[in-house]
Short mmCIF file of C-alpha atoms and ligand atoms in Angstrom, two decimals:
data_model
loop_
_atom_site.label_atom_id
_atom_site.label_comp_id
_atom_site.label_asym_id
_atom_site.label_seq_id
_atom_site.Cartn_x
_atom_site.Cartn_y
_atom_site.Cartn_z
CA MET A 1 -0.10 0.15 0.07
CA VAL A 2 1.38 4.03 -0.71
CA ALA A 3 1.77 6.42 1.34
CA GLU A 4 -1.43 9.71 0.25
CA ILE A 5 1.89 12.42 1.26
CA THR A 6 3.36 14.56 -0.47
CA PRO A 7 6.88 15.50 0.53
CA LYS A 8 8.35 18.56 0.99
CA PHE A 9 11.24 19.52 0.38
CA ALA A 10 13.86 20.55 3.05
CA ASP A 11 15.25 23.60 1.83
CA ASP A 12 18.98 22.40 3.59
CA HIS A 13 19.00 19.00 2.41
CA ARG A 14 21.32 17.42 3.52
CA PHE A 15 23.24 14.43 1.83
CA ALA A 16 26.95 15.74 0.55
CA ALA A 17 28.35 17.17 4.30
CA ASP A 18 32.45 16.61 4.13
CA ASP A 19 34.87 15.10 6.89
CA GLU A 20 34.45 18.48 9.17
CA GLY A 21 30.70 18.64 8.41
CA VAL A 22 30.42 21.09 5.49
CA VAL A 23 27.00 20.75 3.60
CA THR A 24 27.24 21.00 0.13
CA PRO A 25 24.03 22.28 -1.22
CA ALA A 26 21.78 20.60 -3.20
CA ILE A 27 22.22 22.40 -7.16
CA LEU A 28 22.10 21.55 -10.79
CA ASN A 29 24.69 22.51 -12.52
CA PRO A 30 23.46 23.03 -16.51
CA GLY A 31 27.57 23.60 -17.08
CA ALA A 32 28.80 20.24 -15.55
CA SER A 33 29.08 17.90 -18.18
CA SER A 34 27.36 15.69 -16.68
CA PRO A 35 23.97 15.79 -18.29
CA LEU A 36 20.97 17.47 -16.32
CA TYR A 37 18.74 14.20 -16.30
CA LEU A 38 21.10 12.68 -14.14
CA GLN A 39 22.59 15.20 -11.28
CA LEU A 40 18.19 15.33 -11.17
CA GLN A 41 18.23 11.45 -10.32
CA ARG A 42 21.02 11.42 -8.37
CA GLN A 43 19.82 14.36 -5.75
CA LEU A 44 16.46 12.75 -5.60
CA ARG A 45 17.24 8.97 -5.02
CA GLY A 46 19.63 11.40 -2.60
CA LEU A 47 16.21 12.32 -0.45
CA ILE A 48 15.67 9.07 -0.26
CA GLN A 49 18.25 7.33 0.73
CA ALA A 50 19.66 9.98 3.36
CA GLY A 51 15.32 9.40 4.42
CA GLU A 52 13.77 12.28 3.76
CA TRP A 53 11.48 10.68 1.09
CA ARG A 54 10.43 7.76 3.01
CA PRO A 55 9.20 4.29 0.73
CA GLY A 56 5.87 4.68 -0.19
CA MET A 57 5.64 8.67 0.30
CA ARG A 58 4.45 10.39 -3.75
CA LEU A 59 6.41 12.12 -5.28
CA PRO A 60 6.00 15.75 -5.88
CA ALA A 61 4.45 15.73 -9.32
CA VAL A 62 6.78 16.22 -12.18
CA PRO A 63 5.81 19.75 -13.05
CA GLN A 64 6.36 20.19 -9.16
CA LEU A 65 10.17 19.18 -9.71
CA ALA A 66 10.41 21.05 -12.94
CA GLY A 67 10.04 24.02 -11.10
CA ARG A 68 11.74 23.64 -7.85
CA PHE A 69 15.17 22.39 -9.84
CA GLN A 70 14.44 25.03 -12.74
CA VAL A 71 14.51 21.48 -15.29
CA HIS A 72 12.66 20.90 -18.38
CA ARG A 73 9.50 18.46 -17.60
CA LEU A 74 11.46 16.22 -19.62
CA THR A 75 14.65 16.12 -17.89
CA VAL A 76 11.92 14.85 -15.18
CA LEU A 77 10.44 12.36 -16.90
CA LYS A 78 13.82 10.79 -18.06
CA ALA A 79 15.75 11.29 -14.20
CA LEU A 80 12.68 9.53 -13.01
CA ALA A 81 12.36 6.98 -15.85
CA GLY A 82 16.60 6.25 -13.94
CA LEU A 83 15.06 5.44 -11.27
CA LYS A 84 12.00 3.88 -11.64
CA ARG A 85 14.20 0.94 -14.12
CA THR A 86 16.48 1.23 -11.52
CA GLY A 87 13.60 -0.07 -8.63
CA TRP A 88 13.78 3.13 -6.36
CA VAL A 89 10.08 4.78 -7.61
CA GLN A 90 7.24 3.44 -8.93
CA THR A 91 4.36 4.69 -10.35
CA VAL A 92 0.92 4.00 -10.14
CA GLN A 93 -1.81 3.87 -13.20
CA GLY A 94 -3.26 7.43 -12.51
CA ARG A 95 -1.87 8.30 -9.52
CA GLY A 96 1.26 9.49 -10.39
CA SER A 97 4.98 8.61 -8.95
CA PHE A 98 5.91 6.74 -5.18
CA VAL A 99 9.35 5.90 -3.18
CA ALA A 100 9.57 2.34 -3.34
CA ASP A 101 7.75 0.42 -0.43
CA ARG A 102 11.32 -1.34 -0.87
CA LEU A 103 14.22 0.34 -1.10
CA PRO A 104 16.81 -2.00 -3.87
CA GLU A 105 20.51 -1.55 -1.97
CA ALA A 106 22.48 0.45 -4.54
CA PRO A 107 25.60 -0.22 -5.09
CA GLY A 108 27.56 2.61 -2.39
CA LEU A 109 29.31 2.35 0.82
CA ARG A 110 26.21 0.47 2.63
CA PRO A 111 26.68 2.98 6.34
CA ASP A 112 27.16 -0.26 8.54
CA SER A 113 29.92 -1.23 6.46
CA ALA A 114 32.39 -1.53 9.28
CA PHE A 115 35.54 -2.69 7.66
CA PRO A 116 33.89 -3.61 3.09
CA PHE A 117 38.02 -2.24 1.93
CA GLU A 118 39.87 -5.51 1.82
CA GLY A 119 36.69 -8.29 0.74
CA SER A 120 36.47 -11.46 -0.01
CA ALA A 121 38.63 -14.22 2.73
CA ARG A 122 40.49 -14.66 -0.55
CA LEU A 123 43.75 -14.65 -1.53
CA ALA A 124 44.97 -13.94 -4.80
CA SER A 125 47.73 -17.25 -5.78
CA GLU A 126 51.05 -16.09 -6.03
CA GLY A 127 51.79 -15.38 -10.32
CA GLU A 128 48.04 -14.45 -10.39
CA LEU A 129 49.25 -10.98 -10.34
CA GLY A 130 51.49 -10.34 -13.71
CA SER A 131 54.59 -6.93 -12.10
CA TRP A 132 52.83 -3.45 -10.01
CA LEU A 133 53.65 -0.01 -11.75
CA GLY A 134 55.66 -0.71 -15.16
CA GLU A 135 52.29 -3.17 -16.10
CA THR A 136 50.02 -0.85 -15.02
CA LEU A 137 50.97 2.35 -15.79
CA GLU A 138 51.75 0.44 -19.81
CA LYS A 139 48.75 -0.90 -19.45
CA ALA A 140 47.43 3.06 -18.83
CA GLN A 141 49.22 4.20 -21.79
CA ASP A 142 47.74 2.06 -24.31
CA THR A 143 45.59 4.35 -26.27
CA HIS A 144 43.53 0.88 -27.59
CA LEU A 145 42.24 0.87 -24.10
CA VAL A 146 40.21 3.06 -22.07
CA SER A 147 41.65 2.28 -19.37
CA PHE A 148 40.93 3.39 -15.65
CA SER A 149 44.71 1.86 -14.00
CA ALA A 150 46.35 4.87 -12.96
CA GLY A 151 45.59 8.44 -12.44
CA PHE A 152 46.30 11.08 -14.58
CA ILE A 153 46.12 14.30 -14.86
CA PRO A 154 43.53 15.42 -17.03
CA THR A 155 45.75 16.30 -20.89
CA ASP A 156 43.67 19.14 -21.49
CA LEU A 157 43.43 20.77 -18.15
CA LEU A 158 47.57 20.77 -18.92
CA PRO A 159 48.41 24.15 -18.76
CA LEU A 160 50.87 23.78 -21.26
CA GLU A 161 51.64 27.83 -22.78
CA PRO A 162 51.86 29.38 -19.26
CA LEU A 163 54.81 26.08 -18.98
CA ARG A 164 56.24 26.95 -22.18
CA LYS A 165 56.14 30.42 -21.53
CA LEU A 166 57.76 30.63 -17.79
CA THR A 167 60.26 27.54 -19.29
CA THR A 168 61.76 30.30 -22.29
CA GLN A 169 61.63 32.22 -19.69
CA VAL A 170 63.75 31.32 -16.71
CA MET A 171 66.02 30.01 -19.90
CA ARG A 172 66.20 34.03 -21.23
CA ASP A 173 66.75 34.92 -17.19
CA LEU A 174 69.74 32.42 -15.83
CA GLY A 175 71.39 31.68 -18.49
CA SER A 176 73.08 28.43 -18.68
CA GLU A 177 71.87 27.94 -14.53
CA ALA A 178 68.92 26.32 -15.99
CA PHE A 179 70.88 23.58 -17.08
CA MET A 180 74.49 23.44 -14.34
CA TYR A 181 73.38 21.08 -10.81
CA ALA A 182 71.15 22.51 -8.84
CA ALA A 183 72.49 23.60 -5.50
CA PRO A 184 71.94 20.28 -4.22
CA ALA A 185 69.34 21.02 -1.41
CA GLY A 186 67.35 22.47 -4.04
CA HIS A 187 67.18 25.67 -6.76
CA ALA A 188 67.08 28.59 -3.87
CA PRO A 189 63.47 30.05 -5.63
CA TYR A 190 61.87 26.64 -5.97
CA LEU A 191 62.87 26.58 -2.24
CA GLN A 192 60.89 29.94 -1.58
CA ALA A 193 57.90 29.62 -3.47
CA VAL A 194 57.07 26.58 -2.21
CA ALA A 195 57.19 27.93 1.79
CA ARG A 196 55.60 30.44 0.90
CA TRP A 197 52.44 28.25 -0.51
CA LEU A 198 52.09 26.22 2.27
CA GLU A 199 51.84 29.46 3.54
CA SER A 200 49.45 30.94 1.92
CA GLU A 201 47.69 27.44 2.06
CA GLY A 202 47.50 27.41 6.60
CA GLU A 203 50.31 25.54 6.59
CA PRO A 204 53.31 26.95 7.47
CA ILE A 205 57.04 25.21 7.67
CA PRO A 206 57.86 26.21 11.30
CA GLU A 207 61.12 26.89 12.74
CA GLY A 208 63.35 25.00 13.12
CA TRP A 209 62.41 23.11 10.18
CA GLY A 210 63.03 23.14 5.70
CA VAL A 211 62.16 22.66 2.86
CA ARG A 212 64.77 20.27 0.33
CA ALA A 213 63.70 19.23 -4.10
CA ILE A 214 62.38 15.63 -4.56
CA PRO A 215 62.53 14.43 -7.72
CA GLY A 216 58.11 13.08 -7.17
CA ALA A 217 57.69 11.70 -3.92
CA GLN A 218 58.36 8.30 -4.43
CA ALA A 219 61.69 9.66 -4.89
CA GLY A 220 61.30 10.39 -2.02
CA LEU A 221 59.59 7.95 0.27
CA ALA A 222 62.89 5.91 -0.87
CA LEU A 223 64.94 8.08 0.48
CA VAL A 224 63.00 7.68 3.63
CA VAL A 225 63.34 3.93 3.82
CA GLU A 226 67.24 4.59 3.00
CA ALA A 227 67.83 6.55 4.79
CA LEU A 228 66.36 5.74 8.41
CA THR A 229 65.94 2.12 7.71
CA VAL A 230 68.53 -0.89 6.60
CA PRO A 231 67.17 -4.44 5.52
CA GLY A 232 64.51 -6.68 7.30
CA ASP A 233 62.91 -3.46 9.30
CA ARG A 234 59.89 -3.03 8.90
CA ILE A 235 57.90 -0.43 7.98
CA LEU A 236 53.07 0.13 8.82
CA VAL A 237 51.99 1.34 5.74
CA GLU A 238 48.30 0.92 4.72
CA SER A 239 46.34 -1.64 4.42
CA PRO A 240 44.94 -1.38 1.00
CA CYS A 241 48.41 0.75 0.54
CA TYR A 242 49.66 3.08 -2.71
CA VAL A 243 50.71 0.40 -4.52
CA GLY A 244 55.08 1.62 -5.62
CA ALA A 245 55.29 2.28 -1.64
CA LEU A 246 55.06 -2.07 -1.87
CA ALA A 247 57.04 -3.00 -4.38
CA LEU A 248 59.46 -0.15 -3.25
CA ILE A 249 59.88 -1.79 0.15
CA HIS A 250 60.03 -5.87 -1.21
CA ALA A 251 62.73 -3.94 -3.64
CA LEU A 252 64.74 -2.82 -0.89
CA GLY A 253 65.10 -6.15 1.49
CA ARG A 254 62.56 -4.38 3.87
CA GLU A 255 58.95 -5.93 5.65
CA ALA A 256 55.85 -4.28 4.90
CA VAL A 257 53.02 -4.94 8.24
CA PRO A 258 50.01 -4.09 7.21
CA ILE A 259 47.07 -1.80 9.17
CA GLN A 260 43.53 -1.35 7.64
CA VAL A 261 41.90 1.15 6.25
CA ASP A 262 38.60 2.01 7.03
CA ARG A 263 35.95 5.19 6.05
CA ALA A 264 37.68 6.91 8.18
CA GLY A 265 41.43 5.74 6.94
CA LEU A 266 44.41 4.45 8.96
CA ASP A 267 42.49 3.11 12.07
CA PRO A 268 44.83 4.29 14.80
CA ASP A 269 43.65 1.15 17.38
CA ARG A 270 44.90 -1.52 14.86
CA LEU A 271 47.80 0.95 14.87
CA ALA A 272 48.10 -0.01 18.01
CA SER A 273 47.85 -3.22 18.57
CA ALA A 274 50.46 -3.60 15.75
CA LEU A 275 53.08 -1.46 17.38
CA GLN A 276 52.88 -3.03 20.48
CA ARG A 277 53.66 -6.28 18.52
CA ALA A 278 55.89 -5.38 15.91
CA GLU A 279 59.05 -3.20 15.94
CA ALA A 280 59.04 -0.30 13.44
CA LYS A 281 60.60 2.65 12.29
CA LEU A 282 58.64 3.70 9.69
CA LEU A 283 54.79 4.00 8.90
CA PHE A 284 53.90 5.42 5.59
CA THR A 285 50.51 7.00 4.54
CA VAL A 286 48.32 8.80 2.84
CA PRO A 287 45.75 10.77 5.12
CA SER A 288 44.10 12.65 2.24
CA PHE A 289 42.24 10.99 -0.35
CA GLN A 290 44.08 7.73 0.26
CA ASN A 291 45.22 5.84 -2.56
CA PRO A 292 44.33 3.23 -3.43
CA THR A 293 40.72 3.65 -1.52
CA GLY A 294 40.31 7.60 -2.12
CA MET A 295 39.70 7.62 1.79
CA THR A 296 41.09 11.08 4.25
CA LEU A 297 41.58 10.31 7.85
CA SER A 298 40.12 12.83 9.63
CA THR A 299 41.49 14.96 12.13
CA GLN A 300 41.35 13.02 15.63
CA ARG A 301 42.66 10.42 14.32
CA ARG A 302 45.47 11.81 13.19
CA GLU A 303 46.11 13.82 16.92
CA ARG A 304 45.44 9.74 18.04
CA ILE A 305 48.85 8.31 14.91
CA LEU A 306 51.02 11.36 16.13
CA ALA A 307 50.99 10.54 19.84
CA LEU A 308 51.55 6.78 19.72
CA THR A 309 54.07 6.75 16.84
CA ARG A 310 55.73 9.33 19.03
CA ALA A 311 55.30 6.81 22.21
CA HIS A 312 57.17 3.84 20.12
CA GLY A 313 59.94 5.94 18.57
CA VAL A 314 59.25 5.44 15.22
CA THR A 315 59.19 8.70 12.05
CA VAL A 316 55.58 8.74 9.92
CA VAL A 317 56.20 9.43 6.96
CA THR A 318 53.24 11.43 5.34
CA ASP A 319 52.55 11.15 1.18
CA SER A 320 51.11 14.42 0.28
CA ALA A 321 50.61 13.35 -2.97
CA TYR A 322 46.73 14.11 -3.70
CA GLY A 323 46.67 16.98 -0.58
CA ASP A 324 45.71 19.58 -3.13
CA LEU A 325 43.11 18.16 -5.14
CA ARG A 326 40.58 19.09 -2.50
CA PHE A 327 36.39 19.22 -4.17
CA THR A 328 34.86 20.62 -1.59
CA GLY A 329 35.48 21.76 2.19
CA LYS A 330 38.52 23.35 3.87
CA SER A 331 41.81 20.56 4.05
CA LEU A 332 42.28 19.70 7.52
CA PRO A 333 45.90 20.04 8.67
CA PRO A 334 48.58 18.05 7.41
CA PHE A 335 50.41 16.28 10.30
CA ARG A 336 53.60 18.14 10.48
CA CYS A 337 51.28 20.78 11.57
CA LEU A 338 50.01 19.54 14.18
CA GLU A 339 51.71 19.95 17.98
CA ASP A 340 53.98 17.85 18.41
CA ALA A 341 55.56 16.15 14.82
CA GLU A 342 58.83 16.06 15.03
CA HIS A 343 58.71 13.03 14.18
CA VAL A 344 57.23 12.91 10.47
CA ILE A 345 58.14 13.57 7.11
CA HIS A 346 56.18 15.20 5.14
CA LEU A 347 56.46 14.36 1.17
CA GLY A 348 54.78 16.81 -1.60
CA THR A 349 54.65 15.81 -4.97
CA PHE A 350 53.13 17.76 -7.79
CA SER A 351 52.67 15.31 -10.15
CA LYS A 352 49.19 14.74 -9.12
CA SER A 353 49.04 18.96 -9.31
CA LEU A 354 50.60 20.02 -12.09
CA ALA A 355 52.24 17.61 -14.29
CA ALA A 356 54.35 14.19 -13.20
CA GLY A 357 56.88 14.48 -16.17
CA LEU A 358 57.82 17.50 -14.88
CA ARG A 359 59.86 14.60 -11.91
CA LEU A 360 59.66 17.61 -8.85
CA GLY A 361 58.29 17.20 -5.54
CA TYR A 362 59.47 18.95 -2.44
CA LEU A 363 60.03 17.27 1.15
CA VAL A 364 59.28 18.95 4.40
CA ALA A 365 60.82 18.20 7.07
CA THR A 366 63.14 19.30 11.18
CA GLU A 367 67.00 20.83 9.68
CA GLY A 368 68.79 17.76 11.75
CA MET A 369 65.82 15.56 9.83
CA LEU A 370 67.21 17.30 6.35
CA ARG A 371 70.90 16.83 7.47
CA ARG A 372 69.64 12.45 7.96
CA LEU A 373 68.29 12.67 4.32
CA ALA A 374 70.97 15.43 2.38
CA PRO A 375 73.34 12.64 2.43
CA VAL A 376 71.53 9.45 0.73
CA GLN A 377 70.22 12.28 -0.97
CA GLU A 378 73.35 13.27 -2.37
CA VAL A 379 74.65 10.05 -2.88
CA HIS A 380 72.46 8.85 -4.93
CA GLN A 381 71.05 12.22 -7.15
CA ILE A 382 73.99 15.45 -6.98
CA ALA A 383 71.38 17.50 -7.47
CA MET A 384 68.65 18.27 -10.24
CA ASN A 385 67.75 20.31 -12.35
CA PRO A 386 67.05 23.86 -12.23
CA LEU A 387 65.48 24.66 -15.28
CA THR A 388 61.49 22.55 -14.08
CA GLN A 389 62.10 24.16 -10.32
CA ALA A 390 62.46 27.14 -11.94
CA VAL A 391 59.62 27.14 -14.01
CA VAL A 392 57.61 25.20 -11.14
CA ALA A 393 58.45 28.25 -9.03
CA ARG A 394 57.51 31.51 -11.21
CA PHE A 395 54.47 29.77 -11.54
CA LEU A 396 53.43 29.47 -7.53
CA ASP A 397 54.95 32.62 -7.48
CA GLY A 398 52.94 34.20 -9.97
CA GLY A 399 49.34 32.58 -8.85
CA GLY A 400 49.14 30.35 -12.17
CA PHE A 401 49.34 27.65 -9.89
CA LYS A 402 46.81 28.27 -8.22
CA ARG A 403 44.57 29.24 -10.81
CA HIS A 404 44.40 26.11 -12.87
CA LEU A 405 43.90 24.11 -9.32
CA VAL A 406 40.45 26.02 -9.71
CA ARG A 407 40.22 24.03 -13.12
CA LEU A 408 41.54 21.18 -12.93
CA ARG A 409 40.18 20.75 -9.47
CA ARG A 410 36.55 21.36 -11.09
CA ALA A 411 37.34 18.47 -14.33
CA LEU A 412 38.12 15.68 -10.94
CA LYS A 413 34.55 16.31 -9.97
CA GLU A 414 33.42 16.66 -12.43
CA ARG A 415 34.19 12.72 -13.93
CA ARG A 416 33.99 11.88 -10.12
CA ASP A 417 30.43 12.27 -9.94
CA ALA A 418 30.42 10.53 -13.28
CA MET A 419 31.68 7.21 -12.68
CA VAL A 420 30.31 7.58 -8.90
CA GLU A 421 26.45 7.63 -11.58
CA ALA A 422 27.23 4.47 -13.57
CA LEU A 423 28.47 2.43 -10.76
CA GLN A 424 25.13 3.60 -9.84
CA GLU A 425 23.31 2.85 -13.24
CA HIS A 426 25.25 -0.29 -13.91
CA PHE A 427 26.88 -1.82 -11.28
CA PRO A 428 25.48 -5.40 -9.54
CA GLN A 429 23.24 -4.74 -6.04
CA GLY A 430 25.77 -5.70 -3.21
CA THR A 431 28.88 -3.25 -4.85
CA GLU A 432 30.03 -1.46 -2.60
CA PHE A 433 32.20 1.96 -3.77
CA THR A 434 33.70 4.75 -1.84
CA GLU A 435 32.09 8.66 -3.23
CA PRO A 436 35.45 10.47 -2.52
CA LYS A 437 36.10 14.25 -1.68
CA GLY A 438 39.20 15.00 -3.43
CA GLY A 439 41.92 12.80 -5.48
CA MET A 440 41.44 10.78 -8.57
CA HIS A 441 40.86 7.10 -7.45
CA LEU A 442 37.68 5.52 -5.64
CA TRP A 443 37.57 2.44 -4.76
CA VAL A 444 35.25 -1.03 -5.59
CA VAL A 445 34.03 -4.17 -3.28
CA LEU A 446 32.58 -6.34 -6.00
CA PRO A 447 29.78 -9.25 -4.21
CA GLU A 448 31.50 -11.28 -3.48
CA GLY A 449 32.57 -14.39 -5.46
CA ILE A 450 33.47 -12.10 -8.36
CA SER A 451 37.32 -12.17 -9.26
CA ALA A 452 39.20 -8.78 -10.16
CA MET A 453 40.71 -10.72 -11.03
CA ASP A 454 38.50 -13.08 -13.44
CA LEU A 455 36.64 -9.73 -14.50
CA HIS A 456 39.96 -7.51 -15.09
CA ARG A 457 41.37 -10.42 -17.96
CA GLU A 458 37.61 -10.31 -19.36
CA ALA A 459 38.10 -6.66 -19.26
CA LEU A 460 41.12 -6.45 -20.93
CA ALA A 461 39.57 -8.18 -24.38
CA GLU A 462 37.09 -5.92 -24.53
CA GLY A 463 39.26 -3.13 -24.83
CA LEU A 464 39.21 -1.77 -20.64
CA GLY A 465 41.78 -1.51 -18.19
CA PHE A 466 41.62 -0.70 -14.19
CA ALA A 467 43.82 -1.99 -11.41
CA PRO A 468 42.78 -5.32 -9.99
CA GLY A 469 43.09 -5.61 -6.22
CA PRO A 470 45.64 -7.15 -4.63
CA LEU A 471 47.81 -5.14 -6.35
CA PHE A 472 47.69 -2.99 -3.26
CA PHE A 473 47.73 -5.61 -0.85
CA ALA A 474 50.64 -6.54 1.83
CA ASP A 475 49.29 -10.68 1.03
CA ARG A 476 47.41 -10.74 -0.90
CA ARG A 477 43.65 -9.83 -0.17
CA GLY A 478 41.84 -7.94 -2.03
CA THR A 479 41.01 -10.43 -4.58
CA ASN A 480 37.63 -9.41 -5.42
CA CYS A 481 38.54 -5.67 -5.30
CA LEU A 482 39.75 -2.83 -7.88
CA ARG A 483 41.01 0.49 -7.77
CA LEU A 484 39.63 3.07 -10.05
CA ASN A 485 40.37 6.36 -11.45
CA PHE A 486 37.87 8.92 -13.08
CA SER A 487 40.67 11.09 -13.66
CA THR A 488 42.21 9.92 -16.60
CA HIS A 489 38.84 10.15 -19.02
CA THR A 490 35.76 12.70 -19.89
CA PRO A 491 32.82 12.47 -18.34
CA GLU A 492 31.16 10.73 -21.19
CA VAL A 493 34.47 7.83 -21.46
CA THR A 494 34.03 7.25 -18.22
CA ARG A 495 29.94 6.78 -18.52
CA ASP A 496 30.32 4.58 -21.41
CA ALA A 497 33.35 1.94 -20.03
CA ILE A 498 31.90 1.77 -16.97
CA ALA A 499 28.54 1.27 -18.19
CA ARG A 500 30.92 -2.51 -20.49
CA LEU A 501 32.66 -2.66 -17.23
CA GLY A 502 29.24 -3.81 -15.36
CA ARG A 503 27.87 -5.95 -18.34
CA LEU A 504 31.42 -8.22 -17.92
CA VAL A 505 31.00 -7.90 -13.98
CA HIS A 506 27.48 -8.74 -14.81
CA ARG A 507 28.06 -11.66 -16.20
CA LEU A 508 30.34 -13.01 -14.53
CA GLN A 509 27.67 -12.94 -11.51
CA ASN A 510 26.21 -14.78 -13.19
CA PRO A 511 26.97 -16.52 -16.30
CA ALA A 512 24.14 -18.92 -17.90
CA LYS A 513 22.47 -15.30 -17.34
CA ASN A 514 24.29 -13.70 -19.56
CA ARG A 515 25.11 -15.55 -22.39
N1 LIG B 601 53.23 8.60 -3.85
C1 LIG B 601 50.84 8.63 -3.71
C2 LIG B 601 50.50 8.17 -3.28
C3 LIG B 601 51.07 7.91 -5.78
O1 LIG B 601 49.83 8.16 -5.83
C4 LIG B 601 51.71 8.66 -6.43
C5 LIG B 601 51.59 7.69 -7.26
N2 LIG B 601 50.51 6.89 -8.96
C6 LIG B 601 53.34 8.76 -6.06
C7 LIG B 601 53.65 8.42 -4.50
C8 LIG B 601 54.41 8.71 -7.39
O2 LIG B 601 54.02 10.31 -6.51
P1 LIG B 601 55.75 11.13 -7.97
O3 LIG B 601 55.15 10.57 -9.40
O4 LIG B 601 55.79 12.00 -7.17
O5 LIG B 601 56.76 10.40 -7.86
#
């Protein structure tokens, strides 16, 4: 039986609060690449999921909805058709549309999932996975594939023209200096520009701390591991973890000790018990928009993790690769800006926020720590090139980087929305996935029993790529998980490719029915 209640619109719909409770209002954006009917469909489903529209309630009439969201009636009809098809809404002949009596379990992160990210208990077998980054990078760059396996900046958003102009200027102004070794700590104007940028973001470098140039976050991590640990040492890592960190730790003969990540990031309780059990030297974490889950550590957890590691004499290496790519709200303070954070080493990179080919980042640590790291960095690379450092310094100082970030964040948000909508629409019930508030990727847990490796094989045969879950676990878990990067492709390409991937998932789930 359906209730005869027409729900009122609350004007403060709260279905997009970020980590700090900042609410994003529900607005349809005709300029967005996501079609209006899909945006509307998402908003209406959000009202149902948030419990504002309850099962059995009569929906407002089409003209009323059209007026409220300022769209054409046909747009409303198209959105309602989508909601009907996916089981959120039912129509009763002659009486209108109602919220379904029994709501479908939409793909998405279930509120009651305590820890969904490792997926089923099955482990991938030795040899079931190919090599790590080399393979993913190669696949991601294969133009015959629509690949979601690596996080690239949308190529149309690379600020090529400003970079070209600045490069010409720098070559003219620096002359031969542009092609000499830079100072070992980095080109001075670059270090100053980075410090000013961090200060303008409310994250200044305090007294007694300093900054060094590094050729990207991966090189920064390698430097820290080599300088502060010896083979056989234990390094605490997130589980799932950035695949490049796992591979590095393995290649250098150190041992990765996994600590589970949940919807609020690295779990401090599990960290506490690991610290009791394992004599570890380092903790490696990606606190904001973590790779691969997209989750962000709350400030409270950051403070606890800081205190726990300090008490155990463990150095914390924070990788802020995606920190600048927040779509909404305010950034959370990095570990190094919290109290008593002298045991923190902060890695920053321009690979995700500007251009990966620059191979440029920075490392912030106490002066004492920088003195320990400097000799190791020098034997590896002697010095870095001044040209790219000078170009990025001018891009930062002239305000170009800030303007570029505004465009980049907007584009990434649109791409995330397109992927989330497509996953909701095309993946089977029981699929869980994260909806990150920044960064470049999200994490999908498929219904139990579907193998991400089988899906990967079938997807490649159909020209689709993604990163299978077990790549991200020291112990080869995650066999029904996948990481999808939403940054590389346009919303249109993403929607189409996710629909195709969804069909493959349905086929694997139910081979007989879908032959
Ligand atoms: N850290 C994380 C978390 C990453 O995702 C990546 C790239 N995928 C890197 C580091 C590597 O960054 P870079 O290009 O600065 O070495």
